[in-house]
Short mmCIF file of N, CA and C in Angstrom, two decimals:
data_model
loop_
_atom_site.label_atom_id
_atom_site.label_comp_id
_atom_site.label_asym_id
_atom_site.label_seq_id
_atom_site.Cartn_x
_atom_site.Cartn_y
_atom_site.Cartn_z
N SER A 1 3.44 -12.32 10.80
CA SER A 1 3.66 -13.70 10.44
C SER A 1 3.07 -14.58 11.53
N THR A 2 2.31 -15.57 11.15
CA THR A 2 1.69 -16.41 12.15
C THR A 2 1.40 -17.79 11.58
N SER A 3 1.00 -18.69 12.43
CA SER A 3 0.69 -20.04 11.97
C SER A 3 -0.81 -20.30 12.10
N ALA A 4 -1.22 -21.40 12.72
CA ALA A 4 -2.60 -21.86 12.67
C ALA A 4 -3.60 -20.97 13.39
N SER A 5 -3.25 -20.35 14.53
CA SER A 5 -4.22 -19.52 15.23
C SER A 5 -3.50 -18.49 16.10
N LEU A 6 -4.26 -17.46 16.47
CA LEU A 6 -3.76 -16.42 17.36
C LEU A 6 -4.94 -15.92 18.17
N ASP A 7 -4.80 -15.86 19.47
CA ASP A 7 -5.87 -15.39 20.36
C ASP A 7 -7.19 -16.12 20.10
N GLY A 8 -7.11 -17.41 19.73
CA GLY A 8 -8.32 -18.19 19.49
C GLY A 8 -8.92 -18.04 18.12
N THR A 9 -8.35 -17.18 17.26
CA THR A 9 -8.84 -17.00 15.90
C THR A 9 -8.04 -17.91 14.98
N THR A 10 -8.73 -18.70 14.18
CA THR A 10 -8.07 -19.68 13.31
C THR A 10 -7.69 -19.05 11.98
N ASN A 11 -6.48 -19.33 11.53
CA ASN A 11 -6.01 -18.92 10.21
C ASN A 11 -6.76 -19.72 9.16
N PRO A 12 -7.50 -19.07 8.25
CA PRO A 12 -8.26 -19.82 7.25
C PRO A 12 -7.39 -20.60 6.27
N ASN A 13 -6.10 -20.28 6.21
CA ASN A 13 -5.19 -21.00 5.32
C ASN A 13 -4.57 -22.21 6.00
N GLY A 14 -5.01 -22.51 7.21
CA GLY A 14 -4.57 -23.71 7.90
C GLY A 14 -3.18 -23.65 8.47
N GLY A 15 -2.56 -22.50 8.51
CA GLY A 15 -1.24 -22.38 9.11
C GLY A 15 -0.11 -22.76 8.19
N ASN A 16 -0.40 -23.10 6.93
CA ASN A 16 0.65 -23.47 5.99
C ASN A 16 1.40 -22.26 5.46
N ASP A 17 0.81 -21.10 5.55
CA ASP A 17 1.40 -19.88 5.04
C ASP A 17 1.95 -19.08 6.21
N GLN A 18 3.24 -19.09 6.40
CA GLN A 18 3.86 -18.41 7.53
C GLN A 18 3.90 -16.90 7.37
N GLU A 19 3.48 -16.37 6.23
CA GLU A 19 3.52 -14.94 6.01
C GLU A 19 2.15 -14.29 6.06
N VAL A 20 1.11 -15.01 6.41
CA VAL A 20 -0.20 -14.39 6.56
C VAL A 20 -0.11 -13.41 7.71
N TRP A 21 -0.59 -12.21 7.51
CA TRP A 21 -0.47 -11.19 8.54
C TRP A 21 -1.76 -11.07 9.32
N VAL A 22 -1.65 -10.49 10.48
CA VAL A 22 -2.76 -10.39 11.42
C VAL A 22 -3.01 -8.93 11.74
N GLN A 23 -4.27 -8.57 11.78
CA GLN A 23 -4.66 -7.23 12.21
C GLN A 23 -5.33 -7.34 13.57
N ARG A 24 -4.88 -6.58 14.56
CA ARG A 24 -5.46 -6.63 15.90
C ARG A 24 -5.91 -5.23 16.31
N ARG A 25 -7.00 -5.19 17.00
CA ARG A 25 -7.46 -3.91 17.55
C ARG A 25 -7.57 -4.06 19.06
N LEU A 26 -7.07 -3.09 19.82
CA LEU A 26 -7.04 -3.16 21.27
C LEU A 26 -8.07 -2.23 21.90
N LYS A 27 -8.67 -2.67 23.00
CA LYS A 27 -9.53 -1.80 23.80
C LYS A 27 -8.64 -0.83 24.57
N SER A 28 -9.24 0.17 25.16
CA SER A 28 -8.46 1.15 25.92
C SER A 28 -7.76 0.53 27.12
N ASP A 29 -8.27 -0.61 27.62
CA ASP A 29 -7.62 -1.28 28.75
C ASP A 29 -6.49 -2.20 28.32
N GLY A 30 -6.20 -2.25 27.02
CA GLY A 30 -5.09 -3.04 26.50
C GLY A 30 -5.44 -4.46 26.14
N GLN A 31 -6.67 -4.88 26.38
CA GLN A 31 -7.10 -6.23 26.04
C GLN A 31 -7.39 -6.33 24.55
N VAL A 32 -7.19 -7.52 23.98
CA VAL A 32 -7.48 -7.73 22.56
C VAL A 32 -8.99 -7.61 22.34
N HIS A 33 -9.38 -6.77 21.43
CA HIS A 33 -10.79 -6.56 21.11
C HIS A 33 -11.23 -7.51 20.00
N SER A 34 -10.42 -7.61 18.98
CA SER A 34 -10.72 -8.54 17.89
C SER A 34 -9.44 -8.87 17.14
N THR A 35 -9.42 -10.04 16.55
CA THR A 35 -8.29 -10.50 15.76
C THR A 35 -8.85 -11.03 14.44
N ALA A 36 -8.19 -10.73 13.34
CA ALA A 36 -8.66 -11.19 12.04
C ALA A 36 -7.47 -11.52 11.15
N PHE A 37 -7.64 -12.53 10.33
CA PHE A 37 -6.64 -12.91 9.34
C PHE A 37 -7.14 -12.49 7.96
N PHE A 38 -6.23 -11.99 7.16
CA PHE A 38 -6.53 -11.65 5.77
C PHE A 38 -5.36 -12.11 4.93
N GLY A 39 -5.62 -12.66 3.76
CA GLY A 39 -4.52 -13.07 2.90
C GLY A 39 -4.89 -14.21 1.99
N THR A 40 -3.90 -14.66 1.26
CA THR A 40 -4.04 -15.76 0.31
C THR A 40 -3.32 -16.98 0.86
N ALA A 41 -3.36 -18.06 0.12
CA ALA A 41 -2.61 -19.26 0.51
C ALA A 41 -1.12 -19.08 0.24
N ALA A 42 -0.75 -18.03 -0.49
CA ALA A 42 0.65 -17.72 -0.76
C ALA A 42 1.14 -16.69 0.27
N ASP A 43 2.35 -16.20 0.09
CA ASP A 43 2.91 -15.23 1.02
C ASP A 43 2.27 -13.86 0.83
N ASP A 44 1.91 -13.23 1.95
CA ASP A 44 1.31 -11.89 1.96
C ASP A 44 2.05 -11.06 3.00
N PHE A 45 2.28 -9.79 2.69
CA PHE A 45 3.07 -8.92 3.55
C PHE A 45 2.33 -7.60 3.76
N ALA A 46 1.99 -7.28 4.98
CA ALA A 46 1.41 -5.97 5.30
C ALA A 46 2.56 -5.05 5.68
N ASN A 47 2.70 -3.94 4.98
CA ASN A 47 3.81 -3.03 5.21
C ASN A 47 3.43 -1.72 5.89
N ASN A 48 2.15 -1.34 5.81
CA ASN A 48 1.73 -0.07 6.39
C ASN A 48 0.22 -0.08 6.54
N ALA A 49 -0.27 0.76 7.45
CA ALA A 49 -1.71 0.94 7.65
C ALA A 49 -1.98 2.41 7.93
N VAL A 50 -3.07 2.93 7.37
CA VAL A 50 -3.43 4.33 7.52
C VAL A 50 -4.90 4.40 7.92
N LEU A 51 -5.20 5.16 8.98
CA LEU A 51 -6.58 5.37 9.39
C LEU A 51 -7.23 6.35 8.43
N PHE A 52 -8.38 5.97 7.89
CA PHE A 52 -9.14 6.79 6.94
C PHE A 52 -10.50 7.06 7.58
N GLY A 53 -10.71 8.29 8.02
CA GLY A 53 -11.90 8.59 8.80
C GLY A 53 -11.74 7.97 10.18
N SER A 54 -12.86 7.70 10.85
CA SER A 54 -12.76 7.14 12.19
C SER A 54 -13.02 5.65 12.24
N ASP A 55 -13.48 5.06 11.12
CA ASP A 55 -13.87 3.65 11.17
C ASP A 55 -13.34 2.81 10.01
N THR A 56 -12.35 3.33 9.30
CA THR A 56 -11.78 2.61 8.17
C THR A 56 -10.27 2.58 8.27
N LEU A 57 -9.70 1.41 8.02
CA LEU A 57 -8.26 1.25 8.00
C LEU A 57 -7.85 0.80 6.61
N LEU A 58 -6.91 1.51 5.99
CA LEU A 58 -6.34 1.12 4.71
C LEU A 58 -5.00 0.44 4.98
N VAL A 59 -4.84 -0.79 4.52
CA VAL A 59 -3.63 -1.57 4.73
C VAL A 59 -3.00 -1.81 3.36
N LEU A 60 -1.68 -1.66 3.26
CA LEU A 60 -1.02 -1.90 1.99
C LEU A 60 0.20 -2.77 2.18
N GLY A 61 0.59 -3.45 1.11
CA GLY A 61 1.73 -4.35 1.18
C GLY A 61 1.95 -5.07 -0.13
N GLY A 62 2.25 -6.36 -0.04
CA GLY A 62 2.51 -7.17 -1.23
C GLY A 62 2.00 -8.58 -1.05
N THR A 63 1.75 -9.24 -2.15
CA THR A 63 1.28 -10.62 -2.12
C THR A 63 1.92 -11.43 -3.24
N GLU A 64 2.11 -12.69 -3.00
CA GLU A 64 2.56 -13.62 -4.03
C GLU A 64 1.37 -14.39 -4.59
N GLY A 65 0.20 -14.18 -4.03
CA GLY A 65 -1.00 -14.91 -4.44
C GLY A 65 -1.89 -14.10 -5.36
N SER A 66 -3.08 -14.60 -5.55
CA SER A 66 -4.10 -13.92 -6.34
C SER A 66 -5.24 -13.58 -5.39
N TRP A 67 -5.51 -12.28 -5.24
CA TRP A 67 -6.36 -11.83 -4.15
C TRP A 67 -7.21 -10.65 -4.58
N GLY A 68 -8.50 -10.80 -4.63
CA GLY A 68 -9.41 -9.68 -4.87
C GLY A 68 -9.37 -9.15 -6.29
N ALA A 69 -9.90 -7.94 -6.45
CA ALA A 69 -9.95 -7.28 -7.74
C ALA A 69 -8.53 -6.95 -8.18
N ALA A 70 -8.15 -7.40 -9.36
CA ALA A 70 -6.77 -7.22 -9.83
C ALA A 70 -6.67 -6.13 -10.87
N VAL A 71 -5.65 -5.31 -10.74
CA VAL A 71 -5.25 -4.35 -11.77
C VAL A 71 -3.90 -4.83 -12.24
N GLY A 72 -3.88 -5.59 -13.32
CA GLY A 72 -2.63 -6.15 -13.82
C GLY A 72 -2.51 -7.61 -13.45
N GLY A 73 -1.38 -7.97 -12.86
CA GLY A 73 -1.00 -9.37 -12.66
C GLY A 73 -1.74 -10.13 -11.59
N SER A 74 -1.17 -11.27 -11.23
CA SER A 74 -1.78 -12.15 -10.24
C SER A 74 -0.69 -12.84 -9.44
N GLY A 75 0.07 -12.10 -8.71
CA GLY A 75 1.16 -12.64 -7.91
C GLY A 75 2.38 -11.76 -8.05
N GLY A 76 3.11 -11.56 -6.96
CA GLY A 76 4.24 -10.64 -6.97
C GLY A 76 3.78 -9.20 -7.09
N ASP A 77 2.58 -8.90 -6.55
CA ASP A 77 1.95 -7.60 -6.73
C ASP A 77 1.80 -6.86 -5.41
N GLY A 78 1.49 -5.57 -5.50
CA GLY A 78 1.12 -4.80 -4.33
C GLY A 78 -0.37 -4.95 -4.08
N PHE A 79 -0.81 -4.56 -2.88
CA PHE A 79 -2.24 -4.56 -2.62
C PHE A 79 -2.61 -3.41 -1.71
N LEU A 80 -3.88 -3.00 -1.82
CA LEU A 80 -4.50 -2.04 -0.92
C LEU A 80 -5.77 -2.69 -0.40
N LEU A 81 -5.88 -2.82 0.91
CA LEU A 81 -6.99 -3.49 1.57
C LEU A 81 -7.74 -2.48 2.40
N LYS A 82 -9.07 -2.44 2.24
CA LYS A 82 -9.90 -1.54 3.04
C LYS A 82 -10.65 -2.37 4.08
N LEU A 83 -10.45 -2.00 5.37
CA LEU A 83 -11.09 -2.70 6.48
C LEU A 83 -12.04 -1.77 7.22
N ASP A 84 -13.20 -2.30 7.57
CA ASP A 84 -14.16 -1.60 8.41
C ASP A 84 -13.87 -1.99 9.85
N ILE A 85 -13.49 -1.01 10.67
CA ILE A 85 -13.16 -1.27 12.06
C ILE A 85 -14.17 -0.64 13.01
N SER A 86 -15.37 -0.34 12.50
CA SER A 86 -16.37 0.37 13.30
C SER A 86 -17.11 -0.52 14.29
N GLY A 87 -17.20 -1.80 14.02
CA GLY A 87 -17.98 -2.69 14.87
C GLY A 87 -17.13 -3.57 15.75
N PRO A 88 -17.74 -4.61 16.30
CA PRO A 88 -17.01 -5.51 17.20
C PRO A 88 -16.02 -6.42 16.48
N THR A 89 -16.13 -6.52 15.16
CA THR A 89 -15.20 -7.33 14.37
C THR A 89 -14.50 -6.44 13.36
N ILE A 90 -13.43 -6.96 12.79
CA ILE A 90 -12.70 -6.27 11.73
C ILE A 90 -13.13 -6.92 10.42
N ASP A 91 -13.76 -6.15 9.54
CA ASP A 91 -14.34 -6.71 8.33
C ASP A 91 -13.71 -6.14 7.07
N GLN A 92 -13.44 -7.01 6.11
CA GLN A 92 -12.89 -6.58 4.81
C GLN A 92 -14.00 -5.97 3.98
N GLU A 93 -13.78 -4.74 3.49
CA GLU A 93 -14.71 -4.14 2.54
C GLU A 93 -14.31 -4.48 1.12
N TRP A 94 -13.02 -4.32 0.81
CA TRP A 94 -12.51 -4.70 -0.50
C TRP A 94 -10.99 -4.82 -0.46
N ILE A 95 -10.49 -5.49 -1.47
CA ILE A 95 -9.04 -5.62 -1.67
C ILE A 95 -8.75 -5.30 -3.13
N LEU A 96 -7.72 -4.54 -3.37
CA LEU A 96 -7.30 -4.20 -4.72
C LEU A 96 -5.86 -4.67 -4.89
N GLN A 97 -5.65 -5.62 -5.77
CA GLN A 97 -4.32 -6.13 -6.08
C GLN A 97 -3.81 -5.38 -7.29
N ILE A 98 -2.60 -4.80 -7.18
CA ILE A 98 -2.10 -3.90 -8.23
C ILE A 98 -0.74 -4.39 -8.71
N ASP A 99 -0.60 -4.54 -10.03
CA ASP A 99 0.66 -4.91 -10.66
C ASP A 99 1.27 -3.66 -11.28
N ALA A 100 2.58 -3.50 -11.16
CA ALA A 100 3.25 -2.32 -11.71
C ALA A 100 3.24 -2.30 -13.23
N GLY A 101 2.95 -3.44 -13.85
CA GLY A 101 2.81 -3.48 -15.30
C GLY A 101 4.11 -3.41 -16.08
N LEU A 102 5.19 -3.90 -15.50
CA LEU A 102 6.46 -3.90 -16.21
C LEU A 102 6.47 -5.07 -17.19
N SER A 103 6.41 -4.76 -18.45
CA SER A 103 6.40 -5.83 -19.45
C SER A 103 7.82 -6.25 -19.80
N GLY A 104 7.95 -7.47 -20.30
CA GLY A 104 9.25 -7.94 -20.76
C GLY A 104 10.13 -8.49 -19.66
N GLY A 105 9.62 -8.63 -18.48
CA GLY A 105 10.44 -9.17 -17.40
C GLY A 105 9.60 -9.50 -16.19
N VAL A 106 10.14 -10.33 -15.35
CA VAL A 106 9.46 -10.71 -14.12
C VAL A 106 9.61 -9.57 -13.13
N SER A 107 8.51 -9.21 -12.45
CA SER A 107 8.62 -8.14 -11.47
C SER A 107 7.99 -8.56 -10.15
N THR A 108 8.51 -7.99 -9.09
CA THR A 108 7.94 -8.13 -7.75
C THR A 108 7.63 -6.73 -7.28
N ASP A 109 6.38 -6.47 -6.96
CA ASP A 109 5.93 -5.14 -6.62
C ASP A 109 5.47 -5.10 -5.16
N ARG A 110 5.85 -4.06 -4.44
CA ARG A 110 5.48 -3.90 -3.04
C ARG A 110 5.10 -2.46 -2.78
N LEU A 111 4.07 -2.25 -1.97
CA LEU A 111 3.64 -0.92 -1.57
C LEU A 111 3.98 -0.71 -0.10
N TYR A 112 4.51 0.49 0.21
CA TYR A 112 4.98 0.78 1.57
C TYR A 112 4.38 2.03 2.19
N GLY A 113 4.08 3.04 1.42
CA GLY A 113 3.60 4.30 1.98
C GLY A 113 2.25 4.68 1.43
N CYS A 114 1.46 5.40 2.25
CA CYS A 114 0.12 5.80 1.83
C CYS A 114 -0.22 7.14 2.44
N ASP A 115 -0.86 7.98 1.65
CA ASP A 115 -1.44 9.22 2.14
C ASP A 115 -2.81 9.34 1.48
N VAL A 116 -3.75 9.90 2.20
CA VAL A 116 -5.11 10.06 1.67
C VAL A 116 -5.41 11.54 1.56
N ALA A 117 -5.92 11.94 0.39
CA ALA A 117 -6.36 13.31 0.16
C ALA A 117 -7.77 13.24 -0.40
N GLY A 118 -8.72 13.77 0.36
CA GLY A 118 -10.12 13.65 -0.06
C GLY A 118 -10.52 12.18 -0.06
N ASN A 119 -10.97 11.68 -1.19
CA ASN A 119 -11.36 10.28 -1.32
C ASN A 119 -10.37 9.46 -2.13
N ASP A 120 -9.17 9.99 -2.31
CA ASP A 120 -8.15 9.31 -3.11
C ASP A 120 -6.97 8.92 -2.23
N ALA A 121 -6.37 7.77 -2.54
CA ALA A 121 -5.18 7.31 -1.83
C ALA A 121 -3.98 7.41 -2.77
N PHE A 122 -2.87 7.86 -2.24
CA PHE A 122 -1.63 7.94 -2.99
C PHE A 122 -0.64 6.98 -2.33
N LEU A 123 -0.18 6.00 -3.09
CA LEU A 123 0.66 4.93 -2.58
C LEU A 123 2.04 5.02 -3.19
N VAL A 124 3.05 4.63 -2.43
CA VAL A 124 4.41 4.55 -2.94
C VAL A 124 5.02 3.21 -2.56
N GLY A 125 5.89 2.75 -3.42
CA GLY A 125 6.55 1.48 -3.17
C GLY A 125 7.65 1.27 -4.18
N PHE A 126 7.92 0.01 -4.48
CA PHE A 126 8.94 -0.30 -5.48
C PHE A 126 8.49 -1.44 -6.36
N ALA A 127 9.09 -1.48 -7.53
CA ALA A 127 8.90 -2.58 -8.48
C ALA A 127 10.28 -3.10 -8.83
N ASP A 128 10.50 -4.39 -8.61
CA ASP A 128 11.73 -5.06 -9.03
C ASP A 128 11.45 -5.75 -10.34
N GLY A 129 12.35 -5.68 -11.27
CA GLY A 129 12.15 -6.37 -12.52
C GLY A 129 13.41 -6.48 -13.33
N THR A 130 13.45 -7.47 -14.19
CA THR A 130 14.63 -7.68 -15.02
C THR A 130 14.78 -6.60 -16.08
N ASN A 131 13.70 -5.88 -16.39
CA ASN A 131 13.78 -4.84 -17.41
C ASN A 131 13.75 -3.44 -16.81
N VAL A 132 14.05 -3.31 -15.53
CA VAL A 132 14.10 -2.02 -14.86
C VAL A 132 15.55 -1.61 -14.69
N GLN A 133 15.86 -0.36 -15.03
CA GLN A 133 17.22 0.13 -14.88
C GLN A 133 17.65 -0.02 -13.43
N GLY A 134 18.74 -0.73 -13.19
CA GLY A 134 19.22 -0.97 -11.84
C GLY A 134 18.48 -2.07 -11.10
N GLY A 135 17.48 -2.68 -11.73
CA GLY A 135 16.75 -3.78 -11.11
C GLY A 135 15.60 -3.39 -10.21
N ARG A 136 15.56 -2.14 -9.73
CA ARG A 136 14.48 -1.70 -8.85
C ARG A 136 14.10 -0.27 -9.20
N ALA A 137 12.80 -0.01 -9.18
CA ALA A 137 12.32 1.33 -9.52
C ALA A 137 11.31 1.80 -8.48
N ALA A 138 11.23 3.11 -8.31
CA ALA A 138 10.19 3.69 -7.47
C ALA A 138 8.85 3.51 -8.18
N TRP A 139 7.81 3.32 -7.41
CA TRP A 139 6.47 3.06 -7.96
C TRP A 139 5.47 3.94 -7.23
N ILE A 140 4.74 4.74 -7.98
CA ILE A 140 3.76 5.67 -7.42
C ILE A 140 2.39 5.29 -7.98
N VAL A 141 1.40 5.15 -7.10
CA VAL A 141 0.06 4.72 -7.51
C VAL A 141 -0.97 5.67 -6.92
N LYS A 142 -1.93 6.09 -7.74
CA LYS A 142 -3.08 6.86 -7.26
C LYS A 142 -4.32 5.99 -7.41
N VAL A 143 -5.07 5.83 -6.31
CA VAL A 143 -6.31 5.06 -6.31
C VAL A 143 -7.45 6.03 -6.03
N VAL A 144 -8.36 6.16 -6.98
CA VAL A 144 -9.47 7.11 -6.87
C VAL A 144 -10.67 6.44 -6.23
N GLY A 145 -11.26 7.11 -5.25
CA GLY A 145 -12.51 6.65 -4.66
C GLY A 145 -12.38 5.58 -3.60
N VAL A 146 -11.42 5.74 -2.68
CA VAL A 146 -11.26 4.73 -1.63
C VAL A 146 -12.39 4.76 -0.61
N ASP A 147 -13.25 5.78 -0.67
CA ASP A 147 -14.38 5.85 0.24
C ASP A 147 -15.53 4.94 -0.18
N SER A 148 -15.47 4.38 -1.37
CA SER A 148 -16.53 3.51 -1.89
C SER A 148 -16.55 2.18 -1.16
N SER A 149 -17.75 1.56 -1.10
CA SER A 149 -17.84 0.22 -0.50
C SER A 149 -17.43 -0.86 -1.49
N ALA A 150 -17.30 -0.51 -2.77
CA ALA A 150 -16.82 -1.44 -3.80
C ALA A 150 -15.37 -1.10 -4.14
N ALA A 151 -14.63 -2.10 -4.59
CA ALA A 151 -13.22 -1.87 -4.95
C ALA A 151 -13.12 -0.79 -6.02
N PRO A 152 -12.24 0.19 -5.83
CA PRO A 152 -12.07 1.26 -6.81
C PRO A 152 -11.57 0.72 -8.15
N THR A 153 -11.97 1.38 -9.21
CA THR A 153 -11.49 1.00 -10.54
C THR A 153 -10.60 2.09 -11.14
N GLY A 154 -10.55 3.24 -10.51
CA GLY A 154 -9.72 4.33 -11.00
C GLY A 154 -8.32 4.26 -10.42
N VAL A 155 -7.41 3.63 -11.16
CA VAL A 155 -6.03 3.46 -10.69
C VAL A 155 -5.08 3.98 -11.77
N THR A 156 -4.19 4.89 -11.39
CA THR A 156 -3.13 5.34 -12.28
C THR A 156 -1.81 5.11 -11.56
N GLN A 157 -0.75 4.84 -12.34
CA GLN A 157 0.53 4.55 -11.73
C GLN A 157 1.68 5.02 -12.59
N LYS A 158 2.82 5.20 -11.93
CA LYS A 158 4.02 5.67 -12.62
C LYS A 158 5.23 4.94 -12.06
N ILE A 159 6.09 4.48 -12.95
CA ILE A 159 7.37 3.88 -12.59
C ILE A 159 8.45 4.94 -12.80
N VAL A 160 9.32 5.13 -11.82
CA VAL A 160 10.38 6.13 -11.92
C VAL A 160 11.71 5.40 -11.74
N ASP A 161 12.44 5.19 -12.85
CA ASP A 161 13.73 4.50 -12.78
C ASP A 161 14.77 5.09 -13.70
N GLY A 162 14.48 6.25 -14.30
CA GLY A 162 15.45 6.88 -15.16
C GLY A 162 15.50 6.28 -16.57
N SER A 163 14.50 5.45 -16.92
CA SER A 163 14.49 4.84 -18.23
C SER A 163 13.22 5.20 -18.98
N ALA A 164 12.90 4.43 -19.99
CA ALA A 164 11.72 4.68 -20.82
C ALA A 164 10.42 4.45 -20.09
N HIS A 165 10.43 3.83 -18.89
CA HIS A 165 9.20 3.60 -18.13
C HIS A 165 8.61 4.88 -17.61
N GLU A 166 9.41 5.94 -17.49
CA GLU A 166 8.92 7.19 -16.88
C GLU A 166 7.97 7.90 -17.79
#
């Protein structure tokens, strides 16, 4: 969470969004190497990051905004962000915004865990919704081809709540 700037890097949203998250990379001497802001004008939450290879960072979380290639909705969704950390700056390769697809009710979806096998990412999180048994369900997402420089289009997901969504 940050406001207008950090370490001399300006928040492109002007500091109005207190939930924009910051990614920092440190040199071996502990000095800040680079700082970058990523997010929408709405609230964005980074919940986890996984190193993929030696120069790619996969970041996942949730957003209330509309951000990047969307699978499903446009707000209250999870996201997977691919960052290139190989150079002197931290650069976005792609962002994939993913909606759990719970019809018939408002849902808030968040991604928290990630594992990579080959070129595929397996994500876990939760989906809150008015039509989910107990109000919250486990959410499992498979994203095929995270090694691509373009946003992946192969996404499958499963809601686990003990109801007809399974």
